[in-house]
Amino acid sequence: MSEGFNELRWNPLLGCWVIVSSRRAVRPWRAVEKCPFCPGAEETGYGWDVIVLDNKYPALKRDARKSREGVDFYRVEEAYGAAKVVVETPEHTGDLDTVPFSNLVKYVELLASLTEEECRDSRIEYVLPFRNKGEVIGVSLTHPHSQVYVLPFVPPRVKREYEMMRQHRAERGGCLICDILELERKEGARLVYENRAFTAFLPFFAMWPYEVHVYPRRHIESLTGLEPEEKALLADALKVVTAAYNALFGFSLPYMMVFHQKPCRGYEGFHMHVEFYPVHRSADKLKYPAGIEWGGWVFTYDALPEEKAEELRRAAVKAVENLKRSGYKPRGEVSSGQAGE
Ligand code: ZN
Ligand code: ZN
Ligand code: FE
């Protein structure tokens, strides 16, 4: 039986690649009888705390085959790369806030070493770790896990961010992310949580109601540039942010979490960061990207970001209490929301 096709098709209208894989449609949808990530499953075995697996139905692979040749500017390439899964805990339920802290540190270390290893392959341009949580986001397996896409091109969004960083540097002489941090910290109103190395805040320019960005205050280009202590402090920030999300409405909040880092080659001066996009706008309403968002790439924000940040700070205060009760002592402080901290 055919192993299927994994190809990139060029979208000439938007100037971006679409990853086409012909066997992805058969991947299991939630109701598999046995969790493939629980200890003792065929793929996982026993005796691990955090584990990296190959995606069983990868969108990209190193032996990718294309179904056809391109024609004229309808370009077709092999979807060369990889899709990995990182299972953060043997526990079947939970989120980053309930995963043991030592696992989380290991998780960050694993993402960094995956980035380094995969970038050694000269055909790989980008390593994109992300985490989708919740049924509304279409997560087919509920066991806590992240994914890592190993791509033969730089994602357009990262290119755009870099282009804006480059422009900012040309006009202002500084790093855009460092300067955003400065503005956010000066104003204070949208800060959520801060430890010695990382600041978590709802950006002035948020597109999703409860969007949160986590930036290292030191100018670090990628996960591979984090010092051991910074990896632990990133783990701490991720733990507190997810705990705040889960304390916000009293249920486990679905979100997408994405790591933006420097591509494998070039892009000097990129400043790494993490972005969270939860899809809720209230306890019972979703912010569905619809006509204006998808059709125009124009986002509407139905509140003031400063109000939403205040809600998140209140949730973070509750979250920190919960974490302390469960035996975890956060490394930083929930922001007061005041200027000039
Ligand atoms: Zn499981
Ligand atoms: Zn910077
Ligand atoms: Fe970003």
Coordinates of C-alpha atoms and ligand atoms in Angstrom, one line a residue:
M1 CA 0.0 0.0 0.0
S2 CA 1.2 3.5 -0.8
E3 CA 2.8 5.4 2.1
G4 CA 1.1 8.5 0.8
F5 CA 2.4 11.8 -0.4
N6 CA 3.9 14.7 1.5
E7 CA 4.4 17.8 -0.6
L8 CA 4.6 21.5 -0.5
R9 CA 2.4 23.5 -2.9
W10 CA 3.2 27.1 -3.5
N11 CA 0.3 29.5 -3.0
P12 CA 1.2 32.2 -5.5
L13 CA -1.6 34.5 -4.3
L14 CA -0.2 34.8 -0.8
G15 CA 3.4 33.8 -1.4
C16 CA 3.4 30.9 1.1
W17 CA 3.7 27.1 1.2
V18 CA 0.8 24.8 1.9
I19 CA 1.8 21.4 3.4
V20 CA -0.2 18.7 1.6
S21 CA -0.1 15.2 3.0
S22 CA -2.4 12.6 1.5
R23 CA -2.5 10.1 4.5
R24 CA -3.1 12.6 7.3
A25 CA -6.9 12.3 7.0
V26 CA -6.9 8.9 8.6
R27 CA -5.2 9.9 11.9
P28 CA -7.1 8.9 15.0
W29 CA -9.8 11.2 16.3
R30 CA -10.0 11.2 20.1
A31 CA -11.9 8.0 20.6
V32 CA -9.0 5.6 20.2
E33 CA -9.5 2.8 22.7
K34 CA -6.0 3.1 24.2
C35 CA -4.0 6.3 24.7
P36 CA -0.9 6.0 22.6
F37 CA 1.0 8.3 24.9
C38 CA 0.3 6.6 28.3
P39 CA 3.2 4.5 29.7
G40 CA 3.2 1.0 28.4
A41 CA 1.8 1.9 25.0
E42 CA 3.5 0.6 21.9
E43 CA 5.2 3.9 21.2
T44 CA 6.2 5.0 24.7
G45 CA 7.1 2.0 26.8
Y46 CA 7.9 2.5 30.5
G47 CA 10.5 4.4 32.6
W48 CA 10.2 8.0 31.2
D49 CA 9.1 11.3 32.4
V50 CA 9.3 13.4 29.2
I51 CA 9.5 11.7 25.9
V52 CA 10.0 12.7 22.2
L53 CA 8.2 10.6 19.6
D54 CA 7.9 10.7 15.9
N55 CA 4.4 11.8 14.8
K56 CA 2.8 8.6 13.4
Y57 CA 1.1 10.6 10.6
P58 CA 3.7 13.3 9.9
A59 CA 2.9 16.2 7.5
L60 CA 6.6 16.4 6.7
K61 CA 9.2 13.6 6.5
R62 CA 12.7 13.1 5.3
D63 CA 11.6 10.5 2.7
A64 CA 8.7 12.6 1.5
R65 CA 7.4 11.9 -2.0
K66 CA 5.4 14.3 -4.1
S67 CA 2.3 13.2 -6.0
R68 CA 3.2 15.2 -9.1
E69 CA 5.5 17.8 -10.6
G70 CA 4.8 21.5 -10.6
V71 CA 3.7 23.4 -13.6
D72 CA 4.8 26.9 -14.4
F73 CA 4.4 29.0 -11.1
Y74 CA 2.4 26.2 -9.6
R75 CA 5.4 24.9 -7.7
V76 CA 5.5 21.5 -6.0
E77 CA 8.3 20.4 -3.6
E78 CA 8.8 17.4 -1.3
A79 CA 7.6 18.2 2.2
Y80 CA 11.1 17.5 3.6
G81 CA 11.3 17.7 7.3
A82 CA 9.8 16.0 10.4
A83 CA 6.9 16.2 12.8
K84 CA 7.7 15.3 16.4
V85 CA 5.5 14.9 19.5
V86 CA 6.8 15.8 22.9
V87 CA 4.8 14.1 25.7
E88 CA 5.4 16.2 28.8
T89 CA 4.2 13.6 31.4
P90 CA 3.2 10.0 31.8
E91 CA 0.0 11.4 33.5
H92 CA -3.0 11.1 31.1
T93 CA -4.7 14.3 32.1
G94 CA -3.5 17.8 33.0
D95 CA -1.8 20.8 31.5
L96 CA 1.6 22.5 31.8
D97 CA 0.6 23.8 35.3
T98 CA 0.1 20.3 36.6
V99 CA 3.1 18.7 35.0
P100 CA 5.9 18.4 37.6
F101 CA 8.3 21.3 37.4
S102 CA 11.4 19.0 36.7
N103 CA 9.5 17.7 33.6
L104 CA 8.8 21.2 32.4
V105 CA 12.5 22.1 32.7
K106 CA 13.4 19.0 30.8
Y107 CA 10.7 19.9 28.2
V108 CA 12.4 23.3 27.5
E109 CA 15.8 21.5 27.4
L110 CA 14.4 19.0 24.9
L111 CA 13.0 21.7 22.6
A112 CA 16.4 23.4 22.7
S113 CA 18.3 20.3 21.8
L114 CA 15.8 19.3 19.1
T115 CA 16.3 22.8 17.6
E116 CA 20.0 22.4 17.6
E117 CA 20.0 18.8 16.2
E118 CA 17.5 19.5 13.4
C119 CA 19.2 22.7 12.3
R120 CA 22.4 20.7 11.6
D121 CA 20.5 19.4 8.5
S122 CA 21.2 22.0 5.8
R123 CA 17.8 21.4 4.2
I124 CA 16.0 22.4 7.4
E125 CA 15.3 26.1 7.8
Y126 CA 13.1 26.3 10.9
V127 CA 12.1 24.4 14.0
L128 CA 8.7 25.4 15.3
P129 CA 7.5 24.0 18.7
F130 CA 3.9 24.5 19.5
R131 CA 1.2 23.2 21.8
N132 CA -2.5 22.9 21.0
K133 CA -4.8 22.2 24.0
G134 CA -8.5 21.6 24.0
E135 CA -11.2 20.0 21.9
V136 CA -12.3 23.3 20.5
I137 CA -8.8 23.6 18.9
G138 CA -9.3 20.2 17.4
V139 CA -6.8 18.3 19.6
S140 CA -7.3 14.6 18.7
L141 CA -5.4 13.3 21.8
T142 CA -6.1 14.6 25.3
H143 CA -2.9 13.3 26.9
P144 CA -0.7 16.4 27.5
H145 CA 1.7 16.9 24.6
S146 CA 3.3 19.4 22.3
Q147 CA 4.4 19.2 18.7
V148 CA 7.5 20.2 16.9
Y149 CA 7.4 20.9 13.2
V150 CA 10.8 20.7 11.5
L151 CA 10.4 22.8 8.3
P152 CA 12.3 23.3 5.1
F153 CA 11.2 27.0 5.0
V154 CA 10.8 29.9 7.4
P155 CA 7.2 30.4 8.4
P156 CA 5.7 33.6 6.9
R157 CA 4.8 34.9 10.3
V158 CA 8.3 34.6 11.6
K159 CA 9.6 36.3 8.4
R160 CA 7.2 39.1 9.0
E161 CA 8.3 39.5 12.6
Y162 CA 11.9 39.6 11.5
E163 CA 11.1 42.1 8.8
M164 CA 9.5 44.4 11.4
M165 CA 12.4 43.9 13.8
R166 CA 14.8 44.8 11.0
Q167 CA 12.8 47.9 10.1
H168 CA 12.7 48.9 13.8
R169 CA 16.4 48.5 14.1
A170 CA 17.1 50.6 11.0
E171 CA 14.8 53.4 12.2
R172 CA 15.4 53.3 15.9
G173 CA 18.7 51.4 16.4
G174 CA 17.3 48.9 18.9
C175 CA 15.7 45.5 19.1
L176 CA 11.9 45.7 18.7
I177 CA 11.2 43.0 21.3
C178 CA 13.5 44.6 23.8
D179 CA 11.8 47.9 23.1
I180 CA 8.3 46.3 23.4
L181 CA 9.4 45.0 26.8
E182 CA 10.5 48.4 27.8
L183 CA 7.2 50.0 26.9
E184 CA 5.1 47.3 28.5
R185 CA 7.2 47.4 31.7
K186 CA 7.1 51.2 31.8
E187 CA 3.3 51.2 31.5
G188 CA 2.7 48.2 33.6
A189 CA -1.1 48.0 32.9
R190 CA -0.9 44.8 30.8
L191 CA 1.8 42.9 32.7
V192 CA 0.7 39.6 34.2
Y193 CA 3.7 37.9 35.7
E194 CA 7.4 38.3 35.9
N195 CA 10.4 36.3 37.2
R196 CA 14.1 37.2 37.1
A197 CA 14.4 36.4 33.4
F198 CA 11.0 36.4 31.8
T199 CA 8.0 38.8 31.5
A200 CA 4.5 37.6 30.7
F201 CA 2.0 40.2 29.5
L202 CA -1.0 40.8 27.4
P203 CA 0.4 42.9 24.6
F204 CA -0.9 46.4 23.7
F205 CA -1.4 45.0 20.2
A206 CA -3.1 41.7 21.2
M207 CA -5.3 40.0 18.6
W208 CA -6.9 37.4 20.8
P209 CA -8.8 38.4 23.9
Y210 CA -6.5 36.7 26.4
E211 CA -3.4 36.5 24.3
V212 CA -0.2 36.4 26.4
H213 CA 3.4 36.9 25.3
V214 CA 6.3 35.6 27.3
Y215 CA 9.6 37.4 26.5
P216 CA 13.1 36.8 27.9
R217 CA 14.4 40.2 29.1
R218 CA 17.9 39.3 28.0
H219 CA 18.3 39.5 24.2
I220 CA 18.3 35.8 23.3
E221 CA 17.8 34.7 19.7
S222 CA 16.7 31.1 20.2
L223 CA 16.0 28.3 22.7
T224 CA 19.5 27.1 22.1
G225 CA 20.8 30.4 23.6
L226 CA 19.1 30.0 27.0
E227 CA 21.4 29.4 30.0
P228 CA 20.3 26.5 32.3
E229 CA 18.9 28.9 34.8
E230 CA 16.9 30.7 32.1
K231 CA 15.4 27.4 30.9
A232 CA 14.1 26.8 34.5
L233 CA 12.7 30.3 34.6
L234 CA 11.0 29.9 31.2
A235 CA 9.5 26.7 32.6
D236 CA 8.3 28.7 35.6
A237 CA 6.7 31.4 33.4
L238 CA 4.9 28.8 31.3
K239 CA 3.6 27.0 34.4
V240 CA 2.2 30.2 35.9
V241 CA 0.7 31.5 32.7
T242 CA -1.1 28.2 32.1
A243 CA -2.2 28.0 35.7
A244 CA -3.6 31.6 35.4
Y245 CA -5.5 30.5 32.3
N246 CA -7.0 27.5 34.1
A247 CA -8.0 29.7 37.0
L248 CA -9.6 32.3 34.8
F249 CA -13.0 30.6 34.2
G250 CA -12.7 27.6 36.5
F251 CA -12.2 25.2 33.6
S252 CA -9.2 24.0 31.7
L253 CA -8.8 26.7 29.1
P254 CA -8.0 25.7 25.5
Y255 CA -5.1 27.6 23.9
M256 CA -2.4 27.5 21.3
M257 CA 1.1 28.1 22.5
V258 CA 3.9 28.9 20.0
F259 CA 7.6 29.3 20.2
H260 CA 9.1 31.9 17.9
Q261 CA 12.8 31.7 17.6
K262 CA 15.6 32.5 15.1
P263 CA 15.6 30.3 12.0
C264 CA 18.4 27.8 11.5
R265 CA 20.5 30.2 9.5
G266 CA 20.7 34.0 9.1
Y267 CA 18.1 36.2 10.8
E268 CA 20.7 37.7 13.1
G269 CA 19.2 39.8 15.9
F270 CA 15.9 37.8 16.2
H271 CA 14.7 37.9 19.8
M272 CA 13.0 34.6 20.8
H273 CA 9.7 34.5 22.6
V274 CA 6.6 32.5 23.4
E275 CA 3.0 33.4 22.4
F276 CA -0.3 32.0 23.8
Y277 CA -3.5 32.4 21.9
P278 CA -6.6 31.1 23.9
V279 CA -9.7 31.1 21.8
H280 CA -12.2 32.1 24.4
R281 CA -13.5 35.6 24.8
S282 CA -15.6 34.7 27.8
A283 CA -16.5 31.6 29.8
D284 CA -19.1 30.5 27.2
K285 CA -18.1 32.4 24.1
L286 CA -15.4 31.6 21.6
K287 CA -13.5 34.2 19.5
Y288 CA -13.8 32.4 16.2
P289 CA -11.6 33.9 13.5
A290 CA -14.2 34.5 10.9
G291 CA -14.7 36.7 7.8
I292 CA -12.9 39.8 8.9
E293 CA -10.1 37.9 10.5
W294 CA -9.5 35.2 7.9
G295 CA -10.7 37.1 4.9
G296 CA -8.9 40.3 5.7
W297 CA -6.3 39.4 8.4
V298 CA -7.9 42.2 10.3
F299 CA -8.5 41.3 14.0
T300 CA -11.1 43.0 16.1
Y301 CA -10.8 43.1 19.9
D302 CA -14.0 43.4 21.8
A303 CA -12.8 44.9 25.0
L304 CA -9.8 46.9 26.2
P305 CA -6.6 44.9 26.5
E306 CA -6.0 46.6 29.8
E307 CA -9.2 45.2 31.2
K308 CA -8.4 41.7 30.0
A309 CA -5.0 41.9 31.5
E310 CA -6.5 42.9 34.9
E311 CA -8.7 39.7 34.7
L312 CA -5.6 37.7 33.9
R313 CA -3.7 39.2 36.9
R314 CA -6.6 38.3 39.2
A315 CA -6.6 34.7 37.8
A316 CA -2.8 34.6 38.2
V317 CA -3.1 35.5 41.9
K318 CA -5.5 32.6 42.4
A319 CA -3.2 30.4 40.3
V320 CA -0.2 31.2 42.4
E321 CA -2.2 30.2 45.6
N322 CA -3.2 27.0 43.9
L323 CA 0.4 26.2 42.8
K324 CA 1.7 26.9 46.3
R325 CA -1.0 24.6 47.8
S326 CA 0.2 21.9 45.4
G327 CA 3.8 22.3 46.6
Y328 CA 5.2 24.5 43.8
K329 CA 6.7 27.9 44.7
P330 CA 6.6 30.3 41.8
R331 CA 10.0 31.9 41.1
G332 CA 8.5 35.3 40.4
E333 CA 5.6 37.7 41.2
V334 CA 2.2 38.5 39.7
S335 CA 2.4 42.0 38.5
S336 CA 0.6 44.8 40.4
G337 CA -0.5 46.4 37.1
Q338 CA 1.2 49.6 38.1
A339 CA 3.6 51.7 36.1
G340 CA 7.4 51.6 36.4
E341 CA 8.0 48.3 38.1
Ligands
ZN1 ZN -2.6 8.9 28.1
ZN2 ZN 15.9 42.0 21.9
FE3 FE 6.2 36.2 17.7

